[in-house]
PDB file of C-alpha atoms in Angstrom:
ATOM      1  CA  UNK F   1      78.590  82.244 108.596  1.00 39.00           C
ATOM      2  CA  UNK F   2      79.203  82.504 112.330  1.00 36.00           C
ATOM      3  CA  UNK F   3      77.803  84.781 114.977  1.00 34.00           C
ATOM      4  CA  UNK F   4      80.316  87.471 113.946  1.00 32.00           C
ATOM      5  CA  UNK F   5      79.186  87.530 110.407  1.00 35.00           C
ATOM      6  CA  UNK F   6      82.416  85.980 109.099  1.00 38.00           C
ATOM      7  CA  UNK F   7      82.473  83.317 106.440  1.00 43.00           C
ATOM      8  CA  UNK F   8      84.097  80.482 108.288  1.00 43.00           C
ATOM      9  CA  UNK F   9      85.227  78.787 105.103  1.00 42.00           C
ATOM     10  CA  UNK F  10      87.587  81.605 104.456  1.00 44.00           C
ATOM     11  CA  UNK F  11      88.621  82.564 107.937  1.00 44.00           C
ATOM     12  CA  UNK F  12      91.973  81.577 109.419  1.00 41.00           C
ATOM     13  CA  UNK F  13      90.542  80.598 112.730  1.00 43.00           C
ATOM     14  CA  UNK F  14      88.026  78.116 111.150  1.00 45.00           C
ATOM     15  CA  UNK F  15      88.503  74.530 112.191  1.00 42.00           C
ATOM     16  CA  UNK F  16      88.919  73.673 108.530  1.00 45.00           C
ATOM     17  CA  UNK F  17      92.432  75.104 108.702  1.00 49.00           C
ATOM     18  CA  UNK F  18      93.523  72.877 111.632  1.00 58.00           C
ATOM     19  CA  UNK F  19      95.108  69.484 111.779  1.00 66.00           C
ATOM     20  CA  UNK F  20      91.823  67.716 112.653  1.00 68.00           C
ATOM     21  CA  UNK F  21      90.831  68.337 108.919  1.00 71.00           C
ATOM     22  CA  UNK F  22      94.176  67.023 107.550  1.00 80.00           C
ATOM     23  CA  UNK F  23      94.460  63.898 105.475  1.00 83.00           C
ATOM     24  CA  UNK F  24      97.357  61.410 105.666  1.00 87.00           C
ATOM     25  CA  UNK F  25      98.209  59.511 102.528  1.00 88.00           C
ATOM     26  CA  UNK F  26     100.983  57.671 100.700  1.00 93.00           C
ATOM     27  CA  UNK F  27     101.293  59.451  97.386  1.00 95.00           C
ATOM     28  CA  UNK F  28     103.256  58.773  94.262  1.00 97.00           C
ATOM     29  CA  UNK F  29     105.820  61.142  92.849  1.00 97.00           C
ATOM     30  CA  UNK F  30     105.070  62.223  89.292  1.00 97.00           C
ATOM     31  CA  UNK F  31     108.087  64.436  88.694  1.00 96.00           C
ATOM     32  CA  UNK F  32     111.109  65.671  90.631  1.00 96.00           C
ATOM     33  CA  UNK F  33     112.414  68.490  88.365  1.00 95.00           C
ATOM     34  CA  UNK F  34     115.305  71.004  88.955  1.00 95.00           C
ATOM     35  CA  UNK F  35     114.232  74.589  88.910  1.00 95.00           C
ATOM     36  CA  UNK F  36     117.661  76.107  89.531  1.00 95.00           C
ATOM     37  CA  UNK F  37     120.813  75.200  91.407  1.00 94.00           C
ATOM     38  CA  UNK F  38     119.933  73.043  94.435  1.00 94.00           C
ATOM     39  CA  UNK F  39     116.190  73.856  94.000  1.00 96.00           C
ATOM     40  CA  UNK F  40     113.659  71.359  92.815  1.00 96.00           C
ATOM     41  CA  UNK F  41     109.948  71.105  92.162  1.00 97.00           C
ATOM     42  CA  UNK F  42     108.357  67.895  93.475  1.00 97.00           C
ATOM     43  CA  UNK F  43     105.091  66.933  91.751  1.00 97.00           C
ATOM     44  CA  UNK F  44     102.754  64.629  93.739  1.00 97.00           C
ATOM     45  CA  UNK F  45      99.636  62.825  92.588  1.00 97.00           C
ATOM     46  CA  UNK F  46      96.846  63.450  95.024  1.00 95.00           C
ATOM     47  CA  UNK F  47      93.610  64.874  93.749  1.00 95.00           C
ATOM     48  CA  UNK F  48      92.116  64.887  97.276  1.00 94.00           C
ATOM     49  CA  UNK F  49      94.841  67.096  98.753  1.00 95.00           C
ATOM     50  CA  UNK F  50      95.047  69.283  95.691  1.00 95.00           C
ATOM     51  CA  UNK F  51      91.383  70.004  95.799  1.00 93.00           C
ATOM     52  CA  UNK F  52      91.434  71.107  99.376  1.00 93.00           C
ATOM     53  CA  UNK F  53      94.693  72.998  99.853  1.00 95.00           C
ATOM     54  CA  UNK F  54      94.756  76.874  99.787  1.00 95.00           C
ATOM     55  CA  UNK F  55      97.730  79.232  99.066  1.00 96.00           C
ATOM     56  CA  UNK F  56      99.895  79.644 102.088  1.00 96.00           C
ATOM     57  CA  UNK F  57      99.065  76.215 103.615  1.00 96.00           C
ATOM     58  CA  UNK F  58     101.610  73.517 103.800  1.00 96.00           C
ATOM     59  CA  UNK F  59     102.266  69.760 103.841  1.00 95.00           C
ATOM     60  CA  UNK F  60     104.343  67.476 106.037  1.00 95.00           C
ATOM     61  CA  UNK F  61     106.290  65.011 103.963  1.00 94.00           C
ATOM     62  CA  UNK F  62     108.263  61.960 105.175  1.00 92.00           C
ATOM     63  CA  UNK F  63     110.291  59.411 103.395  1.00 89.00           C
ATOM     64  CA  UNK F  64     108.741  56.099 104.370  1.00 84.00           C
ATOM     65  CA  UNK F  65     111.739  53.955 103.380  1.00 77.00           C
ATOM     66  CA  UNK F  66     114.137  55.787 105.725  1.00 75.00           C
ATOM     67  CA  UNK F  67     114.411  55.731 109.522  1.00 74.00           C
ATOM     68  CA  UNK F  68     116.671  58.717 109.471  1.00 76.00           C
ATOM     69  CA  UNK F  69     115.522  61.431 109.432  1.00 80.00           C
ATOM     70  CA  UNK F  70     112.528  60.031 111.356  1.00 80.00           C
ATOM     71  CA  UNK F  71     110.379  63.137 111.475  1.00 84.00           C
ATOM     72  CA  UNK F  72     108.644  64.764 108.516  1.00 86.00           C
ATOM     73  CA  UNK F  73     109.536  68.092 107.085  1.00 92.00           C
ATOM     74  CA  UNK F  74     107.178  70.954 106.195  1.00 94.00           C
ATOM     75  CA  UNK F  75     106.803  72.237 102.588  1.00 96.00           C
ATOM     76  CA  UNK F  76     104.626  75.016 101.334  1.00 96.00           C
ATOM     77  CA  UNK F  77     102.288  74.578  98.534  1.00 97.00           C
ATOM     78  CA  UNK F  78     103.928  75.773  95.265  1.00 97.00           C
ATOM     79  CA  UNK F  79     100.922  75.127  93.121  1.00 97.00           C
ATOM     80  CA  UNK F  80      98.303  72.590  92.059  1.00 96.00           C
ATOM     81  CA  UNK F  81      98.229  70.884  88.702  1.00 93.00           C
ATOM     82  CA  UNK F  82      95.042  70.059  86.740  1.00 93.00           C
ATOM     83  CA  UNK F  83      93.653  68.217  83.843  1.00 92.00           C
ATOM     84  CA  UNK F  84      92.267  69.883  80.708  1.00 90.00           C
ATOM     85  CA  UNK F  85      88.876  70.477  82.373  1.00 88.00           C
ATOM     86  CA  UNK F  86      90.585  72.354  85.357  1.00 86.00           C
ATOM     87  CA  UNK F  87      90.054  69.389  87.856  1.00 91.00           C
ATOM     88  CA  UNK F  88      93.036  69.226  90.265  1.00 93.00           C
ATOM     89  CA  UNK F  89      95.132  66.041  89.937  1.00 96.00           C
ATOM     90  CA  UNK F  90      97.896  66.773  92.372  1.00 96.00           C
ATOM     91  CA  UNK F  91     100.186  69.455  93.803  1.00 96.00           C
ATOM     92  CA  UNK F  92     103.653  70.774  93.564  1.00 97.00           C
ATOM     93  CA  UNK F  93     106.036  71.750  96.331  1.00 96.00           C
ATOM     94  CA  UNK F  94     109.432  73.502  95.883  1.00 96.00           C
ATOM     95  CA  UNK F  95     112.427  72.629  98.023  1.00 96.00           C
ATOM     96  CA  UNK F  96     116.026  73.691  98.443  1.00 95.00           C
ATOM     97  CA  UNK F  97     118.655  70.972  99.056  1.00 95.00           C
ATOM     98  CA  UNK F  98     120.133  71.988 102.409  1.00 91.00           C
ATOM     99  CA  UNK F  99     120.109  68.922 104.736  1.00 90.00           C
ATOM    100  CA  UNK F 100     119.753  65.132 104.872  1.00 91.00           C
ATOM    101  CA  UNK F 101     116.066  65.023 104.301  1.00 91.00           C
ATOM    102  CA  UNK F 102     116.142  67.200 101.124  1.00 93.00           C
ATOM    103  CA  UNK F 103     119.214  65.393  99.869  1.00 94.00           C
ATOM    104  CA  UNK F 104     117.271  62.111 100.055  1.00 93.00           C
ATOM    105  CA  UNK F 105     114.237  63.748  98.566  1.00 93.00           C
ATOM    106  CA  UNK F 106     116.394  64.886  95.654  1.00 94.00           C
ATOM    107  CA  UNK F 107     117.250  61.209  94.896  1.00 94.00           C
ATOM    108  CA  UNK F 108     113.649  60.030  94.629  1.00 93.00           C
ATOM    109  CA  UNK F 109     112.266  59.283  91.234  1.00 95.00           C
ATOM    110  CA  UNK F 110     108.961  59.022  89.372  1.00 96.00           C
ATOM    111  CA  UNK F 111     106.826  56.213  90.877  1.00 95.00           C
ATOM    112  CA  UNK F 112     108.404  56.427  94.301  1.00 95.00           C
ATOM    113  CA  UNK F 113     106.123  57.102  97.191  1.00 95.00           C
ATOM    114  CA  UNK F 114     106.222  59.563 100.133  1.00 95.00           C
ATOM    115  CA  UNK F 115     104.036  59.857 103.215  1.00 94.00           C
ATOM    116  CA  UNK F 116     102.098  63.223 103.220  1.00 94.00           C
ATOM    117  CA  UNK F 117      99.684  64.821 105.658  1.00 91.00           C
ATOM    118  CA  UNK F 118      97.902  68.031 105.118  1.00 90.00           C
ATOM    119  CA  UNK F 119      96.672  70.622 104.238  1.00 94.00           C
ATOM    120  CA  UNK F 120      98.015  72.187 107.394  1.00 94.00           C
ATOM    121  CA  UNK F 121      98.103  75.635 108.914  1.00 93.00           C
ATOM    122  CA  UNK F 122      96.212  78.655 107.858  1.00 90.00           C
ATOM    123  CA  UNK F 123      96.982  80.431 104.506  1.00 92.00           C
ATOM    124  CA  UNK F 124      96.620  83.848 103.123  1.00 94.00           C
ATOM    125  CA  UNK F 125      93.169  85.383 103.555  1.00 88.00           C
ATOM    126  CA  UNK F 126      91.451  86.539 100.396  1.00 89.00           C
ATOM    127  CA  UNK F 127      91.693  90.243 101.236  1.00 91.00           C
ATOM    128  CA  UNK F 128      90.926  92.799  98.471  1.00 94.00           C
ATOM    129  CA  UNK F 129      93.824  94.864  97.094  1.00 96.00           C
ATOM    130  CA  UNK F 130      94.526  96.602  93.835  1.00 96.00           C
ATOM    131  CA  UNK F 131      98.270  95.661  93.810  1.00 97.00           C
ATOM    132  CA  UNK F 132      99.534  92.545  95.505  1.00 97.00           C
ATOM    133  CA  UNK F 133     103.236  92.789  96.229  1.00 98.00           C
ATOM    134  CA  UNK F 134     104.942  89.475  97.109  1.00 98.00           C
ATOM    135  CA  UNK F 135     108.375  89.748  98.640  1.00 98.00           C
ATOM    136  CA  UNK F 136     110.595  86.633  98.786  1.00 97.00           C
ATOM    137  CA  UNK F 137     114.118  85.686  99.702  1.00 96.00           C
ATOM    138  CA  UNK F 138     115.921  82.440  99.089  1.00 92.00           C
ATOM    139  CA  UNK F 139     113.385  79.639  98.799  1.00 93.00           C
ATOM    140  CA  UNK F 140     110.649  82.015 100.098  1.00 94.00           C
ATOM    141  CA  UNK F 141     109.086  82.396  96.760  1.00 96.00           C
ATOM    142  CA  UNK F 142     107.432  78.931  96.984  1.00 95.00           C
ATOM    143  CA  UNK F 143     104.144  80.093  98.657  1.00 95.00           C
ATOM    144  CA  UNK F 144     103.485  82.805  96.165  1.00 97.00           C
ATOM    145  CA  UNK F 145     102.879  81.219  92.777  1.00 97.00           C
ATOM    146  CA  UNK F 146      99.430  79.873  93.756  1.00 97.00           C
ATOM    147  CA  UNK F 147      98.603  83.027  95.645  1.00 97.00           C
ATOM    148  CA  UNK F 148      99.511  85.211  92.634  1.00 97.00           C
ATOM    149  CA  UNK F 149      97.670  83.048  90.229  1.00 96.00           C
ATOM    150  CA  UNK F 150      94.526  83.184  92.449  1.00 96.00           C
ATOM    151  CA  UNK F 151      94.584  86.987  92.631  1.00 96.00           C
ATOM    152  CA  UNK F 152      94.872  87.161  88.817  1.00 96.00           C
ATOM    153  CA  UNK F 153      91.840  84.864  88.410  1.00 91.00           C
ATOM    154  CA  UNK F 154      93.968  82.105  86.884  1.00 86.00           C
ATOM    155  CA  UNK F 155      92.773  79.255  89.154  1.00 87.00           C
ATOM    156  CA  UNK F 156      90.449  78.650  92.098  1.00 89.00           C
ATOM    157  CA  UNK F 157      91.791  76.966  95.226  1.00 94.00           C
ATOM    158  CA  UNK F 158      89.962  75.003  98.028  1.00 92.00           C
ATOM    159  CA  UNK F 159      86.778  72.862  98.013  1.00 89.00           C
ATOM    160  CA  UNK F 160      84.539  74.630  97.119  1.00 87.00           C
ATOM    161  CA  UNK F 161      86.808  77.101  95.321  1.00 85.00           C
ATOM    162  CA  UNK F 162      87.003  80.208  97.324  1.00 90.00           C
ATOM    163  CA  UNK F 163      86.282  83.663  95.851  1.00 89.00           C
ATOM    164  CA  UNK F 164      89.150  86.091  95.865  1.00 91.00           C
ATOM    165  CA  UNK F 165      88.699  89.790  94.845  1.00 91.00           C
ATOM    166  CA  UNK F 166      90.817  90.126  91.738  1.00 94.00           C
ATOM    167  CA  UNK F 167      93.865  92.477  91.869  1.00 96.00           C
ATOM    168  CA  UNK F 168      94.834  94.718  88.942  1.00 96.00           C
ATOM    169  CA  UNK F 169      98.439  93.724  89.278  1.00 96.00           C
ATOM    170  CA  UNK F 170     100.685  91.210  91.132  1.00 97.00           C
ATOM    171  CA  UNK F 171     104.317  91.778  91.550  1.00 98.00           C
ATOM    172  CA  UNK F 172     107.022  89.389  92.878  1.00 98.00           C
ATOM    173  CA  UNK F 173     110.202  90.989  94.357  1.00 98.00           C
ATOM    174  CA  UNK F 174     112.531  88.095  94.618  1.00 98.00           C
ATOM    175  CA  UNK F 175     115.996  88.254  96.194  1.00 97.00           C
ATOM    176  CA  UNK F 176     118.629  85.446  95.723  1.00 96.00           C
ATOM    177  CA  UNK F 177     122.374  85.122  96.236  1.00 95.00           C
ATOM    178  CA  UNK F 178     123.091  84.927  92.480  1.00 96.00           C
ATOM    179  CA  UNK F 179     121.287  84.202  89.227  1.00 95.00           C
ATOM    180  CA  UNK F 180     121.957  80.451  89.480  1.00 95.00           C
ATOM    181  CA  UNK F 181     119.705  80.258  92.539  1.00 95.00           C
ATOM    182  CA  UNK F 182     116.706  82.146  90.953  1.00 96.00           C
ATOM    183  CA  UNK F 183     114.041  79.379  90.789  1.00 96.00           C
ATOM    184  CA  UNK F 184     110.731  79.317  88.912  1.00 95.00           C
ATOM    185  CA  UNK F 185     110.815  82.688  87.305  1.00 96.00           C
ATOM    186  CA  UNK F 186     109.116  81.400  84.176  1.00 96.00           C
ATOM    187  CA  UNK F 187     106.352  79.849  86.177  1.00 96.00           C
ATOM    188  CA  UNK F 188     105.541  83.219  87.750  1.00 97.00           C
ATOM    189  CA  UNK F 189     105.785  85.096  84.468  1.00 97.00           C
ATOM    190  CA  UNK F 190     103.589  82.622  82.634  1.00 96.00           C
ATOM    191  CA  UNK F 191     100.937  83.155  85.346  1.00 96.00           C
ATOM    192  CA  UNK F 192     100.929  86.877  84.487  1.00 97.00           C
ATOM    193  CA  UNK F 193     102.939  88.011  87.616  1.00 98.00           C
ATOM    194  CA  UNK F 194     105.468  90.779  87.123  1.00 97.00           C
ATOM    195  CA  UNK F 195     108.859  89.634  88.449  1.00 98.00           C
ATOM    196  CA  UNK F 196     111.633  91.839  89.814  1.00 98.00           C
ATOM    197  CA  UNK F 197     114.852  90.190  90.904  1.00 98.00           C
ATOM    198  CA  UNK F 198     117.778  91.282  93.041  1.00 97.00           C
ATOM    199  CA  UNK F 199     120.996  89.394  93.541  1.00 97.00           C
ATOM    200  CA  UNK F 200     123.695  89.748  96.173  1.00 95.00           C
ATOM    201  CA  UNK F 201     126.429  89.595  93.484  1.00 95.00           C
ATOM    202  CA  UNK F 202     124.736  91.622  90.787  1.00 95.00           C
ATOM    203  CA  UNK F 203     124.630  88.665  88.282  1.00 97.00           C
ATOM    204  CA  UNK F 204     120.853  89.169  87.682  1.00 96.00           C
ATOM    205  CA  UNK F 205     118.556  92.124  88.108  1.00 96.00           C
ATOM    206  CA  UNK F 206     119.160  94.630  90.783  1.00 96.00           C
ATOM    207  CA  UNK F 207     122.485  94.493  92.593  1.00 97.00           C
ATOM    208  CA  UNK F 208     121.405  94.860  96.165  1.00 96.00           C
ATOM    209  CA  UNK F 209     118.707  93.976  98.635  1.00 97.00           C
ATOM    210  CA  UNK F 210     115.206  92.829  97.681  1.00 97.00           C
ATOM    211  CA  UNK F 211     113.904  95.572 100.107  1.00 97.00           C
ATOM    212  CA  UNK F 212     115.256  98.115  97.549  1.00 97.00           C
ATOM    213  CA  UNK F 213     112.915  96.571  95.016  1.00 98.00           C
ATOM    214  CA  UNK F 214     110.043  96.740  97.509  1.00 97.00           C
ATOM    215  CA  UNK F 215     110.651 100.388  98.140  1.00 97.00           C
ATOM    216  CA  UNK F 216     110.776 101.160  94.389  1.00 96.00           C
ATOM    217  CA  UNK F 217     107.581  99.250  93.814  1.00 97.00           C
ATOM    218  CA  UNK F 218     105.792 101.089  96.511  1.00 96.00           C
ATOM    219  CA  UNK F 219     107.002 104.354  95.184  1.00 94.00           C
ATOM    220  CA  UNK F 220     105.319 103.644  91.916  1.00 91.00           C
ATOM    221  CA  UNK F 221     101.923 104.000  93.649  1.00 82.00           C
ATOM    222  CA  UNK F 222     100.127 101.581  91.458  1.00 81.00           C
ATOM    223  CA  UNK F 223      96.830 101.644  93.480  1.00 86.00           C
ATOM    224  CA  UNK F 224      96.064 100.466  96.950  1.00 93.00           C
ATOM    225  CA  UNK F 225      98.694  97.865  97.966  1.00 95.00           C
ATOM    226  CA  UNK F 226      99.069  94.798 100.186  1.00 96.00           C
ATOM    227  CA  UNK F 227     102.363  93.063 100.885  1.00 97.00           C
ATOM    228  CA  UNK F 228     103.020  89.381 101.636  1.00 98.00           C
ATOM    229  CA  UNK F 229     106.483  88.086 102.533  1.00 97.00           C
ATOM    230  CA  UNK F 230     108.431  84.914 103.040  1.00 97.00           C
ATOM    231  CA  UNK F 231     112.099  84.282 103.512  1.00 96.00           C
ATOM    232  CA  UNK F 232     115.006  84.759 105.954  1.00 95.00           C
ATOM    233  CA  UNK F 233     113.917  86.341 109.196  1.00 95.00           C
ATOM    234  CA  UNK F 234     116.166  89.489 108.910  1.00 95.00           C
ATOM    235  CA  UNK F 235     114.562  90.138 105.518  1.00 96.00           C
ATOM    236  CA  UNK F 236     111.006  89.614 106.802  1.00 97.00           C
ATOM    237  CA  UNK F 237     111.765  92.007 109.731  1.00 97.00           C
ATOM    238  CA  UNK F 238     112.992  94.624 107.243  1.00 97.00           C
ATOM    239  CA  UNK F 239     109.936  94.261 105.143  1.00 98.00           C
ATOM    240  CA  UNK F 240     107.756  94.486 108.219  1.00 97.00           C
ATOM    241  CA  UNK F 241     109.475  97.884 109.115  1.00 97.00           C
ATOM    242  CA  UNK F 242     108.968  99.230 105.627  1.00 97.00           C
ATOM    243  CA  UNK F 243     105.263  98.221 105.624  1.00 97.00           C
ATOM    244  CA  UNK F 244     104.775  99.903 109.010  1.00 95.00           C
ATOM    245  CA  UNK F 245     106.504 103.016 107.784  1.00 96.00           C
ATOM    246  CA  UNK F 246     104.453 103.173 104.579  1.00 95.00           C
ATOM    247  CA  UNK F 247     101.219 102.134 106.321  1.00 95.00           C
ATOM    248  CA  UNK F 248     100.706  99.278 104.088  1.00 96.00           C
ATOM    249  CA  UNK F 249      99.083  95.987 105.358  1.00 96.00           C
ATOM    250  CA  UNK F 250     101.625  93.172 105.358  1.00 97.00           C
ATOM    251  CA  UNK F 251     101.482  89.436 106.252  1.00 97.00           C
ATOM    252  CA  UNK F 252     104.526  87.195 106.675  1.00 97.00           C
ATOM    253  CA  UNK F 253     104.676  83.432 106.149  1.00 97.00           C
ATOM    254  CA  UNK F 254     107.107  82.168 108.746  1.00 95.00           C
ATOM    255  CA  UNK F 255     109.684  79.394 107.945  1.00 90.00           C
ATOM    256  CA  UNK F 256     110.000  78.285 111.532  1.00 90.00           C
ATOM    257  CA  UNK F 257     111.347  74.604 111.845  1.00 88.00           C
ATOM    258  CA  UNK F 258     108.578  72.161 112.848  1.00 90.00           C
ATOM    259  CA  UNK F 259     108.670  68.685 114.219  1.00 89.00           C
ATOM    260  CA  UNK F 260     104.984  67.528 114.075  1.00 90.00           C
ATOM    261  CA  UNK F 261     103.177  70.168 112.032  1.00 90.00           C
ATOM    262  CA  UNK F 262      99.870  69.545 113.915  1.00 89.00           C
ATOM    263  CA  UNK F 263     100.344  71.550 117.063  1.00 88.00           C
ATOM    264  CA  UNK F 264     101.335  68.962 119.515  1.00 88.00           C
ATOM    265  CA  UNK F 265     105.063  69.356 120.131  1.00 89.00           C
ATOM    266  CA  UNK F 266     105.323  73.197 120.608  1.00 90.00           C
ATOM    267  CA  UNK F 267     108.685  73.210 118.813  1.00 91.00           C
ATOM    268  CA  UNK F 268     107.747  75.857 116.361  1.00 93.00           C
ATOM    269  CA  UNK F 269     106.551  78.722 118.645  1.00 94.00           C
ATOM    270  CA  UNK F 270     107.078  82.306 117.804  1.00 94.00           C
ATOM    271  CA  UNK F 271     106.394  85.518 119.754  1.00 94.00           C
ATOM    272  CA  UNK F 272     103.212  87.197 118.659  1.00 94.00           C
ATOM    273  CA  UNK F 273     102.074  90.568 119.990  1.00 92.00           C
ATOM    274  CA  UNK F 274      98.557  90.651 121.649  1.00 89.00           C
ATOM    275  CA  UNK F 275      97.532  93.852 120.083  1.00 81.00           C
ATOM    276  CA  UNK F 276      93.848  93.288 120.965  1.00 80.00           C
ATOM    277  CA  UNK F 277      94.733  93.388 124.622  1.00 78.00           C
ATOM    278  CA  UNK F 278      97.524  95.868 124.562  1.00 77.00           C
ATOM    279  CA  UNK F 279      97.593  98.434 121.601  1.00 78.00           C
ATOM    280  CA  UNK F 280     101.151  99.298 122.616  1.00 79.00           C
ATOM    281  CA  UNK F 281     102.461  95.844 121.489  1.00 74.00           C
ATOM    282  CA  UNK F 282     104.267  95.265 124.719  1.00 86.00           C
ATOM    283  CA  UNK F 283     102.233  92.199 125.597  1.00 88.00           C
ATOM    284  CA  UNK F 284     103.052  89.059 123.617  1.00 91.00           C
ATOM    285  CA  UNK F 285     102.468  85.363 123.784  1.00 92.00           C
ATOM    286  CA  UNK F 286     103.992  82.238 122.172  1.00 93.00           C
ATOM    287  CA  UNK F 287     101.957  81.022 119.237  1.00 94.00           C
ATOM    288  CA  UNK F 288     102.519  77.790 117.272  1.00 93.00           C
ATOM    289  CA  UNK F 289     103.538  78.513 113.700  1.00 94.00           C
ATOM    290  CA  UNK F 290     102.053  75.209 112.440  1.00 92.00           C
ATOM    291  CA  UNK F 291      98.461  75.794 113.531  1.00 91.00           C
ATOM    292  CA  UNK F 292      98.303  79.559 114.371  1.00 92.00           C
ATOM    293  CA  UNK F 293     100.294  80.343 111.305  1.00 93.00           C
ATOM    294  CA  UNK F 294     102.338  79.999 109.288  1.00 95.00           C
ATOM    295  CA  UNK F 295     100.832  83.277 108.039  1.00 96.00           C
ATOM    296  CA  UNK F 296     100.689  86.079 110.552  1.00 96.00           C
ATOM    297  CA  UNK F 297     100.088  89.874 110.468  1.00 95.00           C
ATOM    298  CA  UNK F 298     103.594  91.306 110.266  1.00 96.00           C
ATOM    299  CA  UNK F 299     102.815  93.954 112.899  1.00 94.00           C
ATOM    300  CA  UNK F 300     102.172  91.220 115.521  1.00 94.00           C
ATOM    301  CA  UNK F 301     105.397  89.316 115.099  1.00 95.00           C
ATOM    302  CA  UNK F 302     108.270  89.986 117.668  1.00 94.00           C
ATOM    303  CA  UNK F 303     111.300  89.529 115.441  1.00 91.00           C
TER     304      UNK F 303
END
């Protein structure tokens, strides 16, 4: 506990969430499995990283056998994997093949090694809610499997495992271009998460926007709600507006491109309102997504 009475082990401004607590390791690939078209799950063997990472945090991953791309890429925690006793053995990340780094990552096989440092950034705070609504677009579902599992009491995360007030229900509202891009649906359903899908072409679920599903879910009034969101910026902006109109707390996990991941290069800055100084929200400052985020209060982001 600190002077303000906050438990620093669960507070986003604790030094435990910053790069000075990160670990850099060469780790083995256990699996590189397709989840859907162009989307893969990379399973890494690292008990140390798996035992410390929290939902919403991320890793920087670099391919050691390649000089191009030289820089690492950020990947959010998808989930940890454990032995029969529940001891974490490693972690999973999800990725979409969109550029040179992810094309090379797709080609890696079991037994290959990658350079990893993390856990990085601050994750989702363990705030109480009766109904956790997770809104994702594209590859934005990847931070939410661990979070949903945690809120349903399926698995503790962190060392020591943090206590999260259990939710009565967890819903994933997931928007993709078409059904062939819907990734990891069974993983979420097997964790006890209710999944609602929207597609741009109507090939699966609701034909329309994922924000339509969010509004429908909020209209059901299944207890006190909290929203978390990750995906394309226009979608996150729309979700933030809906949350503001409905007076529902909302956090967004930004997908800002990063170069270092540890707060040195300032390439991942985003505009954040300084509401503590100016309740009108007109005063803002640049914050580094990698160390001040990637999770922010949606009301503070200048989209």
